[in-house]
Amino acid sequence: MKWIIDKSFDFCYGHRVWSQTLTKEFSLSECLACRHLHGHQGKIKISLSSSKLKSGMVTDFKHLNWFKEWLDLVLDHKMILDLNDPLNFDLVSHYTDEAGKVILEKLNFNREFRYYTPKLELLPKKSPKALIEKYEGIVFVEFVPTSENLTAWIFEIVSKKLSKLGVKVEAVEFWETPKSHCLVKVNQRF
């Protein structure tokens, strides 16, 4: 027997899928709208499983409070950008070199969850408030922030963290919109 529980989380975020390509025969359009900076009302569902219950539960739902806090602090109302986005020279010019590459030494790196944020203290002393707000709203990742890549990243984060409790992450589901969904499962076969 196996028990599966799940909990859902909502958040708002923005991104840019600079690698987007389309086949007109299927898309009926050549408009690469996802290459634009844009936002979504996202939803994440985390499913946990166990073949044994501890105190009558797979685990307490409160064991996902850390995830909600992380989601709210790190991703909610943030722009998620790929470190290798070709537009970084313009989007984050204070943190790039002359060739437009992001300078990693100018970023804070979160080793546990593998993301970067700009070191705000490196901005000019009397920077306009709007410039500070722009940079405090950016999170860099090491991949193009598609639904699929974000889902896999979150699956990895949650799996690693909850392994300390002996809880297995069965699946992570990610809704970019109410109609667009991605699912990553353990041992998924295609």
PDB file of C-alpha atoms in Angstrom:
ATOM      1  CA  MET A   1       0.000   0.000   0.000  1.00  0.00           C
ATOM      2  CA  LYS A   2       1.159   3.532  -0.708  1.00  0.00           C
ATOM      3  CA  TRP A   3      -0.249   6.797   0.645  1.00  0.00           C
ATOM      4  CA  ILE A   4       0.044  10.055  -1.279  1.00  0.00           C
ATOM      5  CA  ILE A   5      -0.683  13.499   0.122  1.00  0.00           C
ATOM      6  CA  ASP A   6      -0.359  16.830  -1.612  1.00  0.00           C
ATOM      7  CA  LYS A   7      -0.362  20.518  -0.898  1.00  0.00           C
ATOM      8  CA  SER A   8      -0.740  23.432  -3.332  1.00  0.00           C
ATOM      9  CA  PHE A   9       0.871  26.872  -3.329  1.00  0.00           C
ATOM     10  CA  ASP A  10       0.056  29.976  -5.376  1.00  0.00           C
ATOM     11  CA  PHE A  11       2.485  32.710  -6.380  1.00  0.00           C
ATOM     12  CA  CYS A  12       2.990  35.399  -9.007  1.00  0.00           C
ATOM     13  CA  TYR A  13       6.175  35.551 -11.052  1.00  0.00           C
ATOM     14  CA  GLY A  14       7.637  36.834 -14.282  1.00  0.00           C
ATOM     15  CA  HIS A  15      10.090  35.309 -16.707  1.00  0.00           C
ATOM     16  CA  ARG A  16      11.371  35.357 -20.269  1.00  0.00           C
ATOM     17  CA  VAL A  17      11.795  32.215 -22.362  1.00  0.00           C
ATOM     18  CA  TRP A  18      14.501  33.557 -24.647  1.00  0.00           C
ATOM     19  CA  SER A  19      14.998  30.147 -26.298  1.00  0.00           C
ATOM     20  CA  GLN A  20      11.374  29.849 -27.521  1.00  0.00           C
ATOM     21  CA  THR A  21      10.847  28.566 -31.065  1.00  0.00           C
ATOM     22  CA  LEU A  22       7.620  27.694 -32.842  1.00  0.00           C
ATOM     23  CA  THR A  23       6.534  25.532 -35.752  1.00  0.00           C
ATOM     24  CA  LYS A  24       3.882  27.554 -37.558  1.00  0.00           C
ATOM     25  CA  GLU A  25       2.040  24.438 -38.776  1.00  0.00           C
ATOM     26  CA  PHE A  26       1.090  23.661 -35.163  1.00  0.00           C
ATOM     27  CA  SER A  27       1.180  27.047 -33.436  1.00  0.00           C
ATOM     28  CA  LEU A  28      -0.720  28.790 -36.264  1.00  0.00           C
ATOM     29  CA  SER A  29       1.420  31.846 -35.552  1.00  0.00           C
ATOM     30  CA  GLU A  30       5.062  32.815 -35.543  1.00  0.00           C
ATOM     31  CA  CYS A  31       4.623  35.238 -32.625  1.00  0.00           C
ATOM     32  CA  LEU A  32       7.233  34.377 -30.006  1.00  0.00           C
ATOM     33  CA  ALA A  33       5.309  35.950 -27.118  1.00  0.00           C
ATOM     34  CA  CYS A  34       7.169  33.980 -24.439  1.00  0.00           C
ATOM     35  CA  ARG A  35      10.388  35.717 -25.505  1.00  0.00           C
ATOM     36  CA  HIS A  36       8.847  38.913 -24.104  1.00  0.00           C
ATOM     37  CA  LEU A  37       9.159  39.754 -20.427  1.00  0.00           C
ATOM     38  CA  HIS A  38       5.832  38.615 -19.028  1.00  0.00           C
ATOM     39  CA  GLY A  39       4.183  37.371 -15.861  1.00  0.00           C
ATOM     40  CA  HIS A  40       1.981  34.550 -14.622  1.00  0.00           C
ATOM     41  CA  GLN A  41      -0.194  33.518 -11.706  1.00  0.00           C
ATOM     42  CA  GLY A  42       1.589  30.252 -10.949  1.00  0.00           C
ATOM     43  CA  LYS A  43       0.514  27.288  -8.871  1.00  0.00           C
ATOM     44  CA  ILE A  44       2.656  24.466  -7.520  1.00  0.00           C
ATOM     45  CA  LYS A  45       1.363  21.177  -6.132  1.00  0.00           C
ATOM     46  CA  ILE A  46       3.747  18.952  -4.209  1.00  0.00           C
ATOM     47  CA  SER A  47       2.783  15.286  -3.753  1.00  0.00           C
ATOM     48  CA  LEU A  48       4.503  13.270  -1.027  1.00  0.00           C
ATOM     49  CA  SER A  49       4.295   9.522  -0.578  1.00  0.00           C
ATOM     50  CA  SER A  50       5.136   6.757   1.843  1.00  0.00           C
ATOM     51  CA  SER A  51       4.472   3.053   2.206  1.00  0.00           C
ATOM     52  CA  LYS A  52       4.459   3.480   6.006  1.00  0.00           C
ATOM     53  CA  LEU A  53       2.612   5.976   8.132  1.00  0.00           C
ATOM     54  CA  LYS A  54       4.263   7.767  11.042  1.00  0.00           C
ATOM     55  CA  SER A  55       1.742   8.818  13.674  1.00  0.00           C
ATOM     56  CA  GLY A  56      -0.968   8.032  11.143  1.00  0.00           C
ATOM     57  CA  MET A  57       0.470  10.380   8.468  1.00  0.00           C
ATOM     58  CA  VAL A  58       2.816  10.365   5.476  1.00  0.00           C
ATOM     59  CA  THR A  59       4.128  13.518   7.149  1.00  0.00           C
ATOM     60  CA  ASP A  60       2.534  16.564   8.694  1.00  0.00           C
ATOM     61  CA  PHE A  61       1.446  19.161   6.130  1.00  0.00           C
ATOM     62  CA  LYS A  62       3.300  21.718   8.262  1.00  0.00           C
ATOM     63  CA  HIS A  63       6.533  20.111   7.072  1.00  0.00           C
ATOM     64  CA  LEU A  64       5.990  22.117   3.882  1.00  0.00           C
ATOM     65  CA  ASN A  65       5.860  25.476   5.697  1.00  0.00           C
ATOM     66  CA  TRP A  66       9.539  26.035   4.840  1.00  0.00           C
ATOM     67  CA  PHE A  67       8.643  25.712   1.140  1.00  0.00           C
ATOM     68  CA  LYS A  68       5.837  28.283   1.382  1.00  0.00           C
ATOM     69  CA  GLU A  69       8.186  30.695   3.135  1.00  0.00           C
ATOM     70  CA  TRP A  70      10.907  30.137   0.526  1.00  0.00           C
ATOM     71  CA  LEU A  71       8.420  30.572  -2.326  1.00  0.00           C
ATOM     72  CA  ASP A  72       7.086  33.818  -0.830  1.00  0.00           C
ATOM     73  CA  LEU A  73      10.532  35.281  -0.121  1.00  0.00           C
ATOM     74  CA  VAL A  74      12.430  34.146  -3.202  1.00  0.00           C
ATOM     75  CA  LEU A  75      10.045  33.725  -6.155  1.00  0.00           C
ATOM     76  CA  ASP A  76       6.756  35.493  -5.426  1.00  0.00           C
ATOM     77  CA  HIS A  77       6.498  38.735  -7.417  1.00  0.00           C
ATOM     78  CA  LYS A  78      10.009  38.240  -8.812  1.00  0.00           C
ATOM     79  CA  MET A  79      11.361  38.136 -12.357  1.00  0.00           C
ATOM     80  CA  ILE A  80      13.123  34.803 -12.927  1.00  0.00           C
ATOM     81  CA  LEU A  81      15.902  35.147 -15.501  1.00  0.00           C
ATOM     82  CA  ASP A  82      18.412  32.731 -17.009  1.00  0.00           C
ATOM     83  CA  LEU A  83      22.020  33.708 -16.282  1.00  0.00           C
ATOM     84  CA  ASN A  84      22.680  33.201 -19.996  1.00  0.00           C
ATOM     85  CA  ASP A  85      19.777  35.255 -21.337  1.00  0.00           C
ATOM     86  CA  PRO A  86      21.172  37.324 -24.233  1.00  0.00           C
ATOM     87  CA  LEU A  87      19.171  40.348 -23.010  1.00  0.00           C
ATOM     88  CA  ASN A  88      20.985  40.504 -19.678  1.00  0.00           C
ATOM     89  CA  PHE A  89      23.325  43.192 -21.061  1.00  0.00           C
ATOM     90  CA  ASP A  90      20.285  45.472 -21.164  1.00  0.00           C
ATOM     91  CA  LEU A  91      18.072  44.067 -18.396  1.00  0.00           C
ATOM     92  CA  VAL A  92      20.739  43.955 -15.682  1.00  0.00           C
ATOM     93  CA  SER A  93      23.510  46.176 -17.035  1.00  0.00           C
ATOM     94  CA  HIS A  94      24.885  47.002 -13.565  1.00  0.00           C
ATOM     95  CA  TYR A  95      25.759  43.322 -13.159  1.00  0.00           C
ATOM     96  CA  THR A  96      27.216  42.488 -16.575  1.00  0.00           C
ATOM     97  CA  ASP A  97      30.586  42.914 -18.267  1.00  0.00           C
ATOM     98  CA  GLU A  98      31.179  44.717 -21.591  1.00  0.00           C
ATOM     99  CA  ALA A  99      30.193  41.547 -23.492  1.00  0.00           C
ATOM    100  CA  GLY A 100      26.837  41.399 -21.660  1.00  0.00           C
ATOM    101  CA  LYS A 101      27.686  38.352 -19.516  1.00  0.00           C
ATOM    102  CA  VAL A 102      26.498  38.402 -15.915  1.00  0.00           C
ATOM    103  CA  ILE A 103      29.420  38.746 -13.492  1.00  0.00           C
ATOM    104  CA  LEU A 104      28.863  36.017 -10.882  1.00  0.00           C
ATOM    105  CA  GLU A 105      31.016  37.817  -8.305  1.00  0.00           C
ATOM    106  CA  LYS A 106      28.406  40.594  -8.284  1.00  0.00           C
ATOM    107  CA  LEU A 107      25.687  38.138  -7.255  1.00  0.00           C
ATOM    108  CA  ASN A 108      24.736  36.371  -4.048  1.00  0.00           C
ATOM    109  CA  PHE A 109      24.585  32.604  -4.590  1.00  0.00           C
ATOM    110  CA  ASN A 110      22.251  30.385  -2.590  1.00  0.00           C
ATOM    111  CA  ARG A 111      24.080  27.052  -2.607  1.00  0.00           C
ATOM    112  CA  GLU A 112      21.237  25.025  -1.075  1.00  0.00           C
ATOM    113  CA  PHE A 113      18.633  26.015  -3.672  1.00  0.00           C
ATOM    114  CA  ARG A 114      20.928  27.043  -6.579  1.00  0.00           C
ATOM    115  CA  TYR A 115      19.807  30.549  -7.439  1.00  0.00           C
ATOM    116  CA  TYR A 116      21.430  33.979  -7.546  1.00  0.00           C
ATOM    117  CA  THR A 117      20.333  37.470  -6.537  1.00  0.00           C
ATOM    118  CA  PRO A 118      22.065  40.796  -7.248  1.00  0.00           C
ATOM    119  CA  LYS A 119      24.295  42.243  -4.522  1.00  0.00           C
ATOM    120  CA  LEU A 120      22.404  45.500  -4.015  1.00  0.00           C
ATOM    121  CA  GLU A 121      25.279  47.020  -2.065  1.00  0.00           C
ATOM    122  CA  LEU A 122      27.273  47.167  -5.321  1.00  0.00           C
ATOM    123  CA  LEU A 123      24.892  49.700  -6.870  1.00  0.00           C
ATOM    124  CA  PRO A 124      26.056  53.323  -6.910  1.00  0.00           C
ATOM    125  CA  LYS A 125      25.511  55.008  -3.519  1.00  0.00           C
ATOM    126  CA  LYS A 126      22.734  57.394  -4.584  1.00  0.00           C
ATOM    127  CA  SER A 127      20.900  55.024  -6.917  1.00  0.00           C
ATOM    128  CA  PRO A 128      17.263  55.892  -7.589  1.00  0.00           C
ATOM    129  CA  LYS A 129      14.810  53.844  -5.547  1.00  0.00           C
ATOM    130  CA  ALA A 130      13.316  52.453  -8.771  1.00  0.00           C
ATOM    131  CA  LEU A 131      16.705  50.975  -9.741  1.00  0.00           C
ATOM    132  CA  ILE A 132      17.041  49.256  -6.363  1.00  0.00           C
ATOM    133  CA  GLU A 133      13.482  47.926  -6.666  1.00  0.00           C
ATOM    134  CA  LYS A 134      14.269  46.597 -10.141  1.00  0.00           C
ATOM    135  CA  TYR A 135      17.242  44.579  -8.936  1.00  0.00           C
ATOM    136  CA  GLU A 136      15.690  43.337  -5.706  1.00  0.00           C
ATOM    137  CA  GLY A 137      12.956  41.839  -7.886  1.00  0.00           C
ATOM    138  CA  ILE A 138      15.295  39.633  -9.951  1.00  0.00           C
ATOM    139  CA  VAL A 139      16.265  36.010  -9.347  1.00  0.00           C
ATOM    140  CA  PHE A 140      18.788  34.333 -11.643  1.00  0.00           C
ATOM    141  CA  VAL A 141      18.778  30.613 -12.358  1.00  0.00           C
ATOM    142  CA  GLU A 142      21.150  28.438 -14.378  1.00  0.00           C
ATOM    143  CA  PHE A 143      18.522  27.434 -16.953  1.00  0.00           C
ATOM    144  CA  VAL A 144      15.891  28.908 -19.246  1.00  0.00           C
ATOM    145  CA  PRO A 145      12.924  29.380 -16.852  1.00  0.00           C
ATOM    146  CA  THR A 146      10.353  27.325 -18.752  1.00  0.00           C
ATOM    147  CA  SER A 147       7.560  25.539 -16.887  1.00  0.00           C
ATOM    148  CA  GLU A 148       9.396  22.257 -17.390  1.00  0.00           C
ATOM    149  CA  ASN A 149      12.718  23.541 -16.041  1.00  0.00           C
ATOM    150  CA  LEU A 150      11.092  25.334 -13.092  1.00  0.00           C
ATOM    151  CA  THR A 151       9.173  22.153 -12.216  1.00  0.00           C
ATOM    152  CA  ALA A 152      12.324  20.016 -12.299  1.00  0.00           C
ATOM    153  CA  TRP A 153      14.213  22.600 -10.196  1.00  0.00           C
ATOM    154  CA  ILE A 154      11.459  22.699  -7.564  1.00  0.00           C
ATOM    155  CA  PHE A 155      11.260  18.881  -7.569  1.00  0.00           C
ATOM    156  CA  GLU A 156      15.004  18.739  -6.862  1.00  0.00           C
ATOM    157  CA  ILE A 157      14.815  21.356  -4.088  1.00  0.00           C
ATOM    158  CA  VAL A 158      11.883  19.710  -2.291  1.00  0.00           C
ATOM    159  CA  SER A 159      13.263  16.167  -2.703  1.00  0.00           C
ATOM    160  CA  LYS A 160      16.620  17.128  -1.244  1.00  0.00           C
ATOM    161  CA  LYS A 161      15.118  19.017   1.687  1.00  0.00           C
ATOM    162  CA  LEU A 162      12.477  16.411   2.618  1.00  0.00           C
ATOM    163  CA  SER A 163      14.911  13.501   2.350  1.00  0.00           C
ATOM    164  CA  LYS A 164      16.033  14.580   5.846  1.00  0.00           C
ATOM    165  CA  LEU A 165      12.565  13.496   7.065  1.00  0.00           C
ATOM    166  CA  GLY A 166      12.588  10.266   5.087  1.00  0.00           C
ATOM    167  CA  VAL A 167       9.683  11.523   2.955  1.00  0.00           C
ATOM    168  CA  LYS A 168       9.573  10.798  -0.775  1.00  0.00           C
ATOM    169  CA  VAL A 169       8.434  13.420  -3.256  1.00  0.00           C
ATOM    170  CA  GLU A 170       6.103  11.563  -5.576  1.00  0.00           C
ATOM    171  CA  ALA A 171       5.478  14.450  -7.970  1.00  0.00           C
ATOM    172  CA  VAL A 172       5.642  18.184  -8.456  1.00  0.00           C
ATOM    173  CA  GLU A 173       3.047  19.860 -10.635  1.00  0.00           C
ATOM    174  CA  PHE A 174       3.376  23.387 -11.932  1.00  0.00           C
ATOM    175  CA  TRP A 175       0.645  25.507 -13.512  1.00  0.00           C
ATOM    176  CA  GLU A 176       1.959  28.463 -15.447  1.00  0.00           C
ATOM    177  CA  THR A 177      -1.650  29.407 -16.165  1.00  0.00           C
ATOM    178  CA  PRO A 178      -4.923  27.664 -15.229  1.00  0.00           C
ATOM    179  CA  LYS A 179      -4.739  25.834 -18.588  1.00  0.00           C
ATOM    180  CA  SER A 180      -0.968  25.190 -18.958  1.00  0.00           C
ATOM    181  CA  HIS A 181       0.494  22.532 -16.689  1.00  0.00           C
ATOM    182  CA  CYS A 182       3.689  20.523 -16.204  1.00  0.00           C
ATOM    183  CA  LEU A 183       4.197  17.383 -14.124  1.00  0.00           C
ATOM    184  CA  VAL A 184       7.437  15.762 -12.928  1.00  0.00           C
ATOM    185  CA  LYS A 185       7.100  12.344 -11.280  1.00  0.00           C
ATOM    186  CA  VAL A 186       9.499   9.884  -9.728  1.00  0.00           C
ATOM    187  CA  ASN A 187      10.455   7.145 -12.195  1.00  0.00           C
ATOM    188  CA  GLN A 188       8.147   8.594 -14.818  1.00  0.00           C
ATOM    189  CA  ARG A 189       8.146   6.458 -17.975  1.00  0.00           C
ATOM    190  CA  PHE A 190       7.181   7.804 -21.388  1.00  0.00           C
TER     191      PHE A 190
END
